[in-house]
Structure formats: structure tokens, C-alpha cells
XYZ file of C-alpha atoms in Angstrom:
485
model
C 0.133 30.559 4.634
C 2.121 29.593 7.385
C 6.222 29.071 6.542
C 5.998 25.184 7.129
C 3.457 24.899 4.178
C 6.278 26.742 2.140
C 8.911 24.510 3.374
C 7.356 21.315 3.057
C 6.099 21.829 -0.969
C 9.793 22.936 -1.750
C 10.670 19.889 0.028
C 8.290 18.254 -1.975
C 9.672 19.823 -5.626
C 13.710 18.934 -4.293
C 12.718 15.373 -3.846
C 10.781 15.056 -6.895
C 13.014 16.563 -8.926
C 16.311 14.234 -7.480
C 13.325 11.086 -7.905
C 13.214 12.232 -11.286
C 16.676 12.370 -12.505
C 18.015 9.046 -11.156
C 14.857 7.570 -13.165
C 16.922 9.001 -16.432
C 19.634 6.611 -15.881
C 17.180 3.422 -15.172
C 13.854 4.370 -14.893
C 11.439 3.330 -11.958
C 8.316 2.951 -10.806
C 6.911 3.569 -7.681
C 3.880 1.119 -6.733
C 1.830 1.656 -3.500
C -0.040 -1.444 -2.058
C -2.344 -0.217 0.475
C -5.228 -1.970 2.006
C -7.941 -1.711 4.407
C -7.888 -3.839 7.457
C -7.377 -8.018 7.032
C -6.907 -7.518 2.647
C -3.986 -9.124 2.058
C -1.539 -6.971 1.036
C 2.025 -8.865 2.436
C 0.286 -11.920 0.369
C -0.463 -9.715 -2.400
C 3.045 -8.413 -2.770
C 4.379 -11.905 -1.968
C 2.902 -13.545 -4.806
C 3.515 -10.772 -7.387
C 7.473 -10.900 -6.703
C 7.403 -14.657 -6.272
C 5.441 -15.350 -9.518
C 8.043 -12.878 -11.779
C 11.331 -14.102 -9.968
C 9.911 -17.510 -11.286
C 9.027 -16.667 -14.573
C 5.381 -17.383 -14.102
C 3.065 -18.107 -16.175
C 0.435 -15.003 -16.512
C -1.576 -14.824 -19.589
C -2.728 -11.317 -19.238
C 0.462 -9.642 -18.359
C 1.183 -8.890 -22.262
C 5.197 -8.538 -21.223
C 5.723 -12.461 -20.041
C 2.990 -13.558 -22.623
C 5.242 -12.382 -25.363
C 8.254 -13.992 -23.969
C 9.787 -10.128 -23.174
C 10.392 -10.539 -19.851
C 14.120 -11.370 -20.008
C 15.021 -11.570 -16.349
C 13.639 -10.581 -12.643
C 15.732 -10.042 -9.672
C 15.402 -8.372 -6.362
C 18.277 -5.439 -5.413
C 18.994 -3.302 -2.711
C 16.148 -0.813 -2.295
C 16.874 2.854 -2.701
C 16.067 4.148 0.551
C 17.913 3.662 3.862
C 15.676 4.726 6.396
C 12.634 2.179 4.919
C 12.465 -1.201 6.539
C 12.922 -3.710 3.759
C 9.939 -5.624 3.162
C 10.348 -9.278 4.311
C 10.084 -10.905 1.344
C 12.223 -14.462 2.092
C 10.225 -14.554 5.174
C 6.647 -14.442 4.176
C 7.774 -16.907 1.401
C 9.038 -19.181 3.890
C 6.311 -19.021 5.894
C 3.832 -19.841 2.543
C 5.904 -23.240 2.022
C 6.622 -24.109 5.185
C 4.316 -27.826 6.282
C 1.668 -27.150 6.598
C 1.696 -24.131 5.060
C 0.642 -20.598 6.654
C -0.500 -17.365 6.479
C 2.480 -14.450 6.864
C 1.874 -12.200 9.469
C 0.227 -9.124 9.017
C 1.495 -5.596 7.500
C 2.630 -3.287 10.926
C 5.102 -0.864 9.743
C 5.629 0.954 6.788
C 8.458 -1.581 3.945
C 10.128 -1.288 0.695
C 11.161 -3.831 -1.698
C 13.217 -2.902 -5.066
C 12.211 -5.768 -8.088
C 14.546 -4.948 -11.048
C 12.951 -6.092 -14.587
C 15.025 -6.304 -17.528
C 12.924 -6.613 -21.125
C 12.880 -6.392 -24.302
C 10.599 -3.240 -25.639
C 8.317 -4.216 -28.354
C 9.461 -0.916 -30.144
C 12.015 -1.271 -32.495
C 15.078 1.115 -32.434
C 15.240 -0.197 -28.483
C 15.664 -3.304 -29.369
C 19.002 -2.376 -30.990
C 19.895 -1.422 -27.761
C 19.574 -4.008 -26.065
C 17.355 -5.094 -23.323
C 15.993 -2.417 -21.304
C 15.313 -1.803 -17.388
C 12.560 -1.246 -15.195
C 13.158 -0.678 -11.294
C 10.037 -1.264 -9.172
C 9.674 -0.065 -6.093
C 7.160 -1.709 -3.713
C 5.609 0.220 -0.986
C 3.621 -1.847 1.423
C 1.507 0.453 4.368
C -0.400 -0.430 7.017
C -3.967 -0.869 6.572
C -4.115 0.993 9.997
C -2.679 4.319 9.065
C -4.860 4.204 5.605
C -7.292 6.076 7.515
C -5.842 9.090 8.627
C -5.176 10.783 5.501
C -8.324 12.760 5.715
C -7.419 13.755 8.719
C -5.133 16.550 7.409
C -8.744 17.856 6.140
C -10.324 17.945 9.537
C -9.797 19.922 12.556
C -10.310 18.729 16.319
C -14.185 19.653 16.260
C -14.218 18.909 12.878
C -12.991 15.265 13.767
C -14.433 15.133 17.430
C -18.531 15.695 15.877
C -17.066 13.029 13.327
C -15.907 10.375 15.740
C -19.186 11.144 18.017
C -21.260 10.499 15.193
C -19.944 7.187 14.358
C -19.581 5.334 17.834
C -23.267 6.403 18.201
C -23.673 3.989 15.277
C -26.094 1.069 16.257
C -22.746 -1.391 15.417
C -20.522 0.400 17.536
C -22.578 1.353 20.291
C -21.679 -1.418 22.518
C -18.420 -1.157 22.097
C -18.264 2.392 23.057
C -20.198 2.388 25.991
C -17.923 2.565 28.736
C -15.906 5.614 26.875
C -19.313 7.396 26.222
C -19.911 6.770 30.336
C -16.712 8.500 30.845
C -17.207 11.372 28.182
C -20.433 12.362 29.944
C -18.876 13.478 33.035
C -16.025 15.179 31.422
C -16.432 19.310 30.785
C -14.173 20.368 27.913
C -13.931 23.812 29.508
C -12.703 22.056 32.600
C -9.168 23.065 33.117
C -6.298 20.863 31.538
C -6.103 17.382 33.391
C -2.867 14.758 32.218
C -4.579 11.657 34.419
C -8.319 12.481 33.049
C -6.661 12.703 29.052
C -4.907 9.424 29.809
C -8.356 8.132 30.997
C -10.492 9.007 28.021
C -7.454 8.279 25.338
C -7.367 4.843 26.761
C -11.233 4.564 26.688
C -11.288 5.641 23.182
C -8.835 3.300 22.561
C -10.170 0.385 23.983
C -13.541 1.305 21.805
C -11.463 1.059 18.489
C -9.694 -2.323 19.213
C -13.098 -3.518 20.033
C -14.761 -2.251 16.846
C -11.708 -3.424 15.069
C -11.965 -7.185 16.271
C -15.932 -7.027 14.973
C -15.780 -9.473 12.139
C -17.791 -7.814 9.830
C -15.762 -4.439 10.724
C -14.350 -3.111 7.424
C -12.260 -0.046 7.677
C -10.440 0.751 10.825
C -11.516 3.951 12.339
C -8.586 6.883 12.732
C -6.281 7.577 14.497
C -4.599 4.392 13.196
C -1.269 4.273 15.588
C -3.646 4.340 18.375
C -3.800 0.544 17.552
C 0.052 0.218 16.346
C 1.738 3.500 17.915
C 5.616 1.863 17.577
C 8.352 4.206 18.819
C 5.142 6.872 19.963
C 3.254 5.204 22.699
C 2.871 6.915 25.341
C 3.642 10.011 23.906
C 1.515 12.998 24.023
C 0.645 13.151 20.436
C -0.759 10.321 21.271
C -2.631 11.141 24.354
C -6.296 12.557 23.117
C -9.709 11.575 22.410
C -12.799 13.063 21.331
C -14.443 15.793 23.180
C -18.298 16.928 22.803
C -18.754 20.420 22.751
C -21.917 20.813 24.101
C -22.702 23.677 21.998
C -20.030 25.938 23.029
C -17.952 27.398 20.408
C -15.120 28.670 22.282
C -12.624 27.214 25.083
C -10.129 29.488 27.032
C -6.303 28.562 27.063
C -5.485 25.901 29.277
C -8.894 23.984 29.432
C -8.560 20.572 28.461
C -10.162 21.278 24.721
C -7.622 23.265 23.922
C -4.584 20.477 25.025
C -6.727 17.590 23.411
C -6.790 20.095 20.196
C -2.864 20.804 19.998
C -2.175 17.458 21.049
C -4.633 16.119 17.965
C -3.084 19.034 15.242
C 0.895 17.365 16.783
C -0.720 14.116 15.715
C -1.107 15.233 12.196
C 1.884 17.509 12.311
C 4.637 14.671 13.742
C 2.645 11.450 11.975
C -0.169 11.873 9.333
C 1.577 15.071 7.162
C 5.224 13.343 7.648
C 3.425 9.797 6.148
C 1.711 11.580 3.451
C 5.020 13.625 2.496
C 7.414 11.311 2.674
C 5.379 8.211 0.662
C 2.248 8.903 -0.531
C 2.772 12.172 -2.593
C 6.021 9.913 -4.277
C 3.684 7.144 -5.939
C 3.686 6.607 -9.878
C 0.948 4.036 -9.115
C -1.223 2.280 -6.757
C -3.264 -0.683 -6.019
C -5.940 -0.360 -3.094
C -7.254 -4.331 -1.361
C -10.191 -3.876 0.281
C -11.862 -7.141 1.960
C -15.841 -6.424 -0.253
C -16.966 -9.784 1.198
C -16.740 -8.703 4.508
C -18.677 -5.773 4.149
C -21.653 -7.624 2.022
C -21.627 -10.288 5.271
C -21.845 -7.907 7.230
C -25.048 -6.153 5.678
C -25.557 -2.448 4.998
C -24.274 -0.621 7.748
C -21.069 -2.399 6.751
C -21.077 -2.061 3.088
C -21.785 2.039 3.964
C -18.665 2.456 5.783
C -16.742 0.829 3.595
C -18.005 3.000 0.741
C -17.421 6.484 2.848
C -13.760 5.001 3.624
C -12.117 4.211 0.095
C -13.935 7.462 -0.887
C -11.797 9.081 1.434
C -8.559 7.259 0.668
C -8.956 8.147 -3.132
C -9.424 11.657 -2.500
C -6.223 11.702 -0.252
C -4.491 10.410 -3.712
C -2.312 13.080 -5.909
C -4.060 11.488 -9.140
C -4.138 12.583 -12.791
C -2.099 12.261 -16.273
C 1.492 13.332 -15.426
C 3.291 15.605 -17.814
C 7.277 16.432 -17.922
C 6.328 19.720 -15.242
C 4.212 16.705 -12.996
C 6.738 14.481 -12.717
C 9.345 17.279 -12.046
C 7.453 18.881 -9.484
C 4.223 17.142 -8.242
C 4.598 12.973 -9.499
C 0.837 11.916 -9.625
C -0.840 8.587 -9.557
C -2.282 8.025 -13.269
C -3.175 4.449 -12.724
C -5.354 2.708 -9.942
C -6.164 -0.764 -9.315
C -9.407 -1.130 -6.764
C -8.895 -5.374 -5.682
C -11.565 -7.205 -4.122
C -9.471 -9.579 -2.661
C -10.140 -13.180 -1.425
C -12.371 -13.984 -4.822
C -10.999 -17.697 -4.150
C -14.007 -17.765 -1.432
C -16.430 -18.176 -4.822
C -16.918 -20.074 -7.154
C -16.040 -18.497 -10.361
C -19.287 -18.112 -11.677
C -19.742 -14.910 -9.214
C -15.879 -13.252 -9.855
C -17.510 -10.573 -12.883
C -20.212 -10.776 -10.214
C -18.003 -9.261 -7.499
C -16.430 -6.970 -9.806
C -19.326 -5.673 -10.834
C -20.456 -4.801 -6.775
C -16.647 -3.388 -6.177
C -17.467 -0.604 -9.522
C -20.441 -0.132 -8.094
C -19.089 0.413 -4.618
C -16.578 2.711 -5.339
C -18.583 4.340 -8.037
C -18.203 8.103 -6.936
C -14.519 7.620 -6.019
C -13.541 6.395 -9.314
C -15.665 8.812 -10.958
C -13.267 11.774 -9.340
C -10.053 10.061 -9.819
C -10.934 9.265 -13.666
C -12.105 12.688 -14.034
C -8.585 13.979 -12.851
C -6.867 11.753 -15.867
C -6.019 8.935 -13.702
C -7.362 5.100 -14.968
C -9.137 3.154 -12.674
C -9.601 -0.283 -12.891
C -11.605 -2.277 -10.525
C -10.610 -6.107 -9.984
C -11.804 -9.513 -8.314
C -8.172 -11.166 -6.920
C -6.785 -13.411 -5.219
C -2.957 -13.157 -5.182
C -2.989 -16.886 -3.565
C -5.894 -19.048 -4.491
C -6.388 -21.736 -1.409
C -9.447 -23.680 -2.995
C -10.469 -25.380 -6.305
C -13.273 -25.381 -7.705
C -15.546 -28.617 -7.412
C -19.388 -29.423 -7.478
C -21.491 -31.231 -4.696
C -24.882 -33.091 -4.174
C -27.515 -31.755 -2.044
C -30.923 -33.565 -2.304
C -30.646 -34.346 -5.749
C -29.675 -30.933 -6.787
C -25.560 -29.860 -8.077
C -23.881 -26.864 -6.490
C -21.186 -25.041 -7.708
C -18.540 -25.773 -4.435
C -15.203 -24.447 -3.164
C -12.726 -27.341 -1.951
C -9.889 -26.379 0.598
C -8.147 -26.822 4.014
C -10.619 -24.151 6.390
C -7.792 -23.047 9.085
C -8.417 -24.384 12.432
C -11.378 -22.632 14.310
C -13.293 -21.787 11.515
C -17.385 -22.820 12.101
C -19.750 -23.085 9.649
C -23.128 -24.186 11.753
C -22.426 -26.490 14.234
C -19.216 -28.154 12.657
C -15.728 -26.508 13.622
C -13.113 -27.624 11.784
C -9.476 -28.180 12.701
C -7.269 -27.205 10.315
C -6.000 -30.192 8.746
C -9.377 -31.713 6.758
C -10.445 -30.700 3.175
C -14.017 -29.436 2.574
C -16.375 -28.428 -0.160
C -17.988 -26.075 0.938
C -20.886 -24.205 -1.429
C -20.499 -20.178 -0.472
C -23.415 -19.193 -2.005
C -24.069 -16.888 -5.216
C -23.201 -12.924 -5.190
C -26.251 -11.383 -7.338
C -26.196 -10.399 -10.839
C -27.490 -7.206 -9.675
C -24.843 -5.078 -8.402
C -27.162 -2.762 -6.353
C -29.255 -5.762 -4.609
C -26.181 -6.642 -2.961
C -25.657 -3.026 -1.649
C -28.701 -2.855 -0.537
C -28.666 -5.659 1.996
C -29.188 -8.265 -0.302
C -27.641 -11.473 1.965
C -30.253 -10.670 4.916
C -33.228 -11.865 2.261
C -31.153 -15.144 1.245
C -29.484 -15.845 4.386
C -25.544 -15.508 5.148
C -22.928 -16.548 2.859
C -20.830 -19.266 3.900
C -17.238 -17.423 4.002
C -14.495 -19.137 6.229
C -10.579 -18.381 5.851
C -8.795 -21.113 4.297
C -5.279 -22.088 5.151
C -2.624 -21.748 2.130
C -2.426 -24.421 -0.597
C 0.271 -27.317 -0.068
C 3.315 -25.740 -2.103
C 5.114 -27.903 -5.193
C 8.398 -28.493 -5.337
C 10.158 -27.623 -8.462
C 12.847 -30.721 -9.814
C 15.513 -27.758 -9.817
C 14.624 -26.498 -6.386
C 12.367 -23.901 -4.809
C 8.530 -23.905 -5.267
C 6.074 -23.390 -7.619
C 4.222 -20.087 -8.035
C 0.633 -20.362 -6.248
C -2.249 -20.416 -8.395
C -3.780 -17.354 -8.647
C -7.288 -15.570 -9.781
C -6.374 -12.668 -12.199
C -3.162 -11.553 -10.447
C -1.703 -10.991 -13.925
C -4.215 -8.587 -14.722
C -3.606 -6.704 -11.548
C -0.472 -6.439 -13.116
C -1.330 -5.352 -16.286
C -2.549 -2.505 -15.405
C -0.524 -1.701 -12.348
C 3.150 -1.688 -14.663
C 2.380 -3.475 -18.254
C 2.486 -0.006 -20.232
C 5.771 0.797 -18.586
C 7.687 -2.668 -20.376
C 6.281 -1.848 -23.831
């Protein structure tokens, strides 16, 4: 085993062990809120912190039912070197008029929320109220991805990326890269200009497949599409090569630089991301955009299934004991959110639910089977519509009534941001596999457009009301209820 491997797990135990004793003197939690592309997650951990610095109501988050949530406040996170999420910002960009979406998750924040409670067991009580430090970890959808990397070598990952850019969805899109790549000889000797070439070809084929609308999980290597302090850097400076059936490539060729260049990628950027933030996470909530995917018919709903099956299994999960959380913290709760369940009517929420289990069937199966709970969830952390009904030749449909954001068509209309709608989406089956199996190309599309924000309400004491919500408080639950008990 080479010495790094050594030196990173003691690295590991050290910082678990120092995690472990400052959570004696006020314990925390460490929540992960990852998504895959466009899910939500800066409005997800917008409206948790705003709805418990406000004293929300939420029915089925048994802590502020019961009247035990004493007090919420934000502090000074823990960590200096972690960008602080932008909390006050996103907030202000929710309320501003009209209101608006916050921008999307690019880098890698923190955000401390301090509870203080009362426990529902008695001899705490006596002690007063107790404390709960969460902290919130917010990644980039991007960089999801590239955990199972650390699985994969350069041929490994090169057949891998081959085999999906042949895909009849992203065929187009990788044409002029697969041009390039068929005029290339790995065994060629090393060439800087000609890696520059095919990197940015390959790049140019993920933005594209990226900007598909019906594109669910971005393909690796995520800082290829936000690199930060690294572009231009060699470790990021590669691409796929074929191999044309050879099985070895002498020193110097350009298979061998793409390969070290690939194994610095996961050396200076996957292994460092995985290390330093995923292995430290008590718990973890995963958004993933299911509508999408059923819009976009099979092909869609398949890679979506192969991708959170591969984020779970990147996940340290299982029951923790006193050794665990001394030497190797584990995630032993999971929270799988469909997000954007405001784009139904409510009749079709257990329906969506119901396609997510079956979705992620397998990976939940492995994680539960490790001692972790999984709990699979329709959400929306922000609801923009009500629900209303409409007339259409006589007959009542179940509708959705909101502000569509300027640009969005449905037919031939296009609307411009600033008119209210009712719009009927259609109805997610009863049966979860129908919808797996293509179900929407028998029925015709469902009518899915983005919505701006709700208008926010002021309070008489100042600030604004919490958003309305679908089932945010039993994201919560789940995600931190046992730890206030």
C-alpha cells in the first residue's frame, strides 16, 4: 500500500478524533446537501435556515411542534479555510421585487445554525436547555460526479466516457471531439498543443450535454465546467483516449501523460474533496431534479439511476458506534429529495415519491443494508404555485397557479415573467414502474415550466415570512429531529 494511503487514513483518524471531542463540549452535526445538476440546493438550505431563525411553523418536525425549539441563531462557522455560505444574500435575493431565484451553488460553503432546546428526557431538563451546532455543507452539483472516479483508472474511465458520448443523446454533441479523437494515436509521442486540443473538445462536448434540458447528471470531470483557481493547469489538461486494442503504451507517448495527468486529477482534486468533506458527514440529504429525467424519457431516467447509484456508494454509511465516530464518522441517515414537487398538483406528490424509491431502489437497498436509514422524499423547500382547478371543455383539472419566469413556452404562448397562470402539468402514474419505463412518450409531455419565486410577506415586526413549503419539515425530521430529543 503505498505511504500516502497510510498518511491520509491517519489523517483521517486525527481529524475525527479532534471532530469528536469538541462535539463533547456542544455537540454537532454535520449535514451534507448535495445535488445533481439544477436541484436546488442554495434554495434548499435557504429555506431550512430561514424557516428555524423564524420560528416556523413545521408540523412534522416533532422539536418545533412541541414548542422545544427554544431559540435559532446563526454563528461563526468552525472552519477557516471554507467559504461561508451566503446566506443574507440568497435571502435577499428571494425578497427582493419581484422576487428571484439565487444564483447557483459553484464552490464548495459552510454555514454554522446553533439550536438551543429543550430535550424531552427528563434529568436534561434540569439542566437546562441544551445545544445543537449544525453544520451545513453545501457542494457543487458539478463535482458530485467524480467520486467514483477514485474507483476508476484512465482506461477504466476512458472505455467509460467512450461508451457514453456514443449514446444516441449525446452523439451530436460529441461529434466534433469524436472527429478529432479519430486521428489521434495514443502511442503517438507526448504532444502539449494536441492535449490542449482534445481537452478543450471534450470539454466543449460536456457543456453541451450539460445545457440539454432533459440532461440529468453532469458527466465527470466536474471542474472541467467550474475549474476555479485550476484552469489551465495540467491536471486539468486530458481527455479520453481509445485504445484501439492495445494494452500497453511506452513512456512518453501521449497515453501515458493523459494517464498521470488524469491519476493528478484525482490525487490534487477528487481524493482532497472526498477527505477533507465527505468522509466528515454525520448526515446527508441528496436533491436530484426526477422530473427532468421522466421528461426527458428513458435514456434520461437511466442515467440518472446509474448516477445517484454511484454517489451513494461513494458515501461512508452505516450505524456509528463510539470506535465510528472516533475513527471513521459514518452517514447513518439519508434523505433522497425529489425536488420541485410544487410543479404538481398534490394529488401526484406520494406519486413522485413512490417513482424516486423506485428509482433509487438498489442504492438504498446497499446503504440500508450497511445500517444507514434512507428516506426518500417529494420537496419543495420554496413552493412558487398554489394549487387551483380549471375548465377545459366541460371537464375540471387539477391546476398549478404561479408567475412562469420570463422565457418559459408552453406551445405557442411564451410568457414574460410578470403574468399568473394555471397551468394543468399533467398526472405522474400510480404505477411507479410505468413511469420508468417511458411512460410520458404514450401520454404526451408533461407541462413543466420554472416558476419565478412567490411575492414575499412582510412581517408587522420586520423581515419576511417563511415561504410556503411542501414537506420541508419532514426533510427535517429525518435529517436532525432524533438529535433534539
Amino acid at each position: 500500500m503505498p505511504i500516502s494511503t497510510y498518511t491520509n487514513v491517519a489523517g483521517d483518524v486525527f481529524r475525527s478524533i479532534g471532530d469528536f471531542a469538541t462535539s463533547l463540549v456542544t455537540p454537532s452535526l454535520k449535514l451534507g446537501v448535495t445535488g445533481l445538476a439544477r436541484s436546488g440546493k442554495t434554495v434548499f438550505i435557504t429555506a431550512l435556515v430561514h424557516n428555524l431563525l423564524a420560528s416556523a411553523r413545521l408540523p412534522f418536525f416533532d422539536a418545533a411542534a412541541e414548542g422545544r425549539v427554544l431559540r435559532a441563531y446563526l454563528e461563526p462557522q468552525p472552519d477557516d479555510v471554507v467559504p461561508r455560505f451566503e446566506y443574507e444574500k440568497h435571502l435577499a435575493d428571494l425578497v427582493a421585487r419581484p422576487p428571484r431565484w439565487p444564483e447557483s451553488t459553484r464552490r464548495i460553503s459552510q454555514l454554522r445554525l446553533t439550536l438551543e432546546y429543550a430535550s424531552t428526557r427528563f434529568w436534561k431538563r434540569q439542566l437546562g436547555r441544551e445545544r445543537l451546532h449544525i453544520d451545513i455543507f453545501d457542494y457543487p452539483g458539478e463535482w458530485l460526479l467524480d467520486l467514483p472516479l477514485l474507483r476508476l483508472d484512465y482506461r477504466e474511465w476512458s472505455r467509460t466516457a467512450l461508451e457514453q458520448s456514443r449514446a444516441s443523446a449525446r452523439r451530436k454533441a460529441a461529434k466534433p471531439w469524436h472527429a478529432s479523437l479519430g486521428l489521434v494515436d495514443p502511442t503517438d509521442p507526448a504532444d502539449e498543443a494536441l492535449a490542449e486540443t482534445l481537452s478543450d473538445l471534450f470539454k466543449a462536448y460536456l457543456r453541451e450535454a450539460r445545457a440539454d434540458p432533459h440532461a440529468l447528471s453532469t458527466l465527470p470531470p466536474g471542474r472541467f465546467l467550474m475549474p476555479g483557481d485550476l484552469a489551465g493547469s495540467p491536471a486539468l489538461t486530458f481527455a479520453p483516449l481509445d485504445t484501439g486494442g492495445d494494452d500497453s503504451f511506452p513512456r512518453g507517448s501521449l497515453w501515458s501523460m493523459m494517464e498521470r495527468r488524469y491519476e493528478a486529477y484525482k490525487t490534487h482534486v477528487v481524493r482532497p474533496f472526498s477527505r477533507d468533506h465527505f468522509a466528515r458527514l454525520d448526515r446527508q440529504i441528496v436533491l436530484i431534479d426526477a422530473l427532468t429525467a421522466l421528461n426527458g424519457g428513458q435514456p434520461a431516467v437511466a442515467d440518472l439511476e446509474r448516477a445517484m447509484t454511484e454517489i451513494l456508494e461513494c458515501f461512508r454509511t452505516g450505524s456509528n458506534s463510539l470506535w465510528s465516530s472516533l475513527f471513521a464518522p459514518r452517514i447513518d441517515r439519508i434523505v433522497l429529495a425529489a425536488t420541485k414537487a410544487d410543479h404538481l398538483h398534490q394529488q401526484s406528490h406520494d406519486r413522485l415519491e413512490a417513482i424516486l424509491a423506485k428509482l433509487a431502489g438498489r442504492a438504498m437497498a446497499r446503504a440500508q443494508y450497511a445500517g444507514a436509514e434512507v428516506k426518500a422524499l417529494a420537496l419543495a423547500a420554496i413552493r412558487a404555485t398554489r394549487e387551483g382547478v380549471a375548465t377545459r371543455n366541460g371537464e375540471k383539472l387539477p391546476c398549478i397557479v404561479g408567475y412562469p419566469l420570463a422565457g418559459e413556452t408552453i406551445g405557442r404562448r411564451t410568457f414574460d415573467g410578470n403574468e399568473e397562470f394555471a397551468i394543468f402539468p399533467g398526472d405522474l402514474p400510480a404505477d411507479p414502474e410505468a413511469a420508468l419505463k417511458g411512460w410520458h412518450t404514450e401520454h404526451g409531455e408533461m407541462r413543466f415550466v420554472r416558476f419565478r419565486p412567490p411575492n414575499p410577506v412582510p412581517l408587522p415586526s420586520g423581515g419576511f415570512a417563511p415561504f410556503p413549503n411542501i414537506r420541508l419539515d419532514r426533510a427535517i425530521e429525518t435529517l436532525f429531529g432524533d438529535r433534539l430529543a
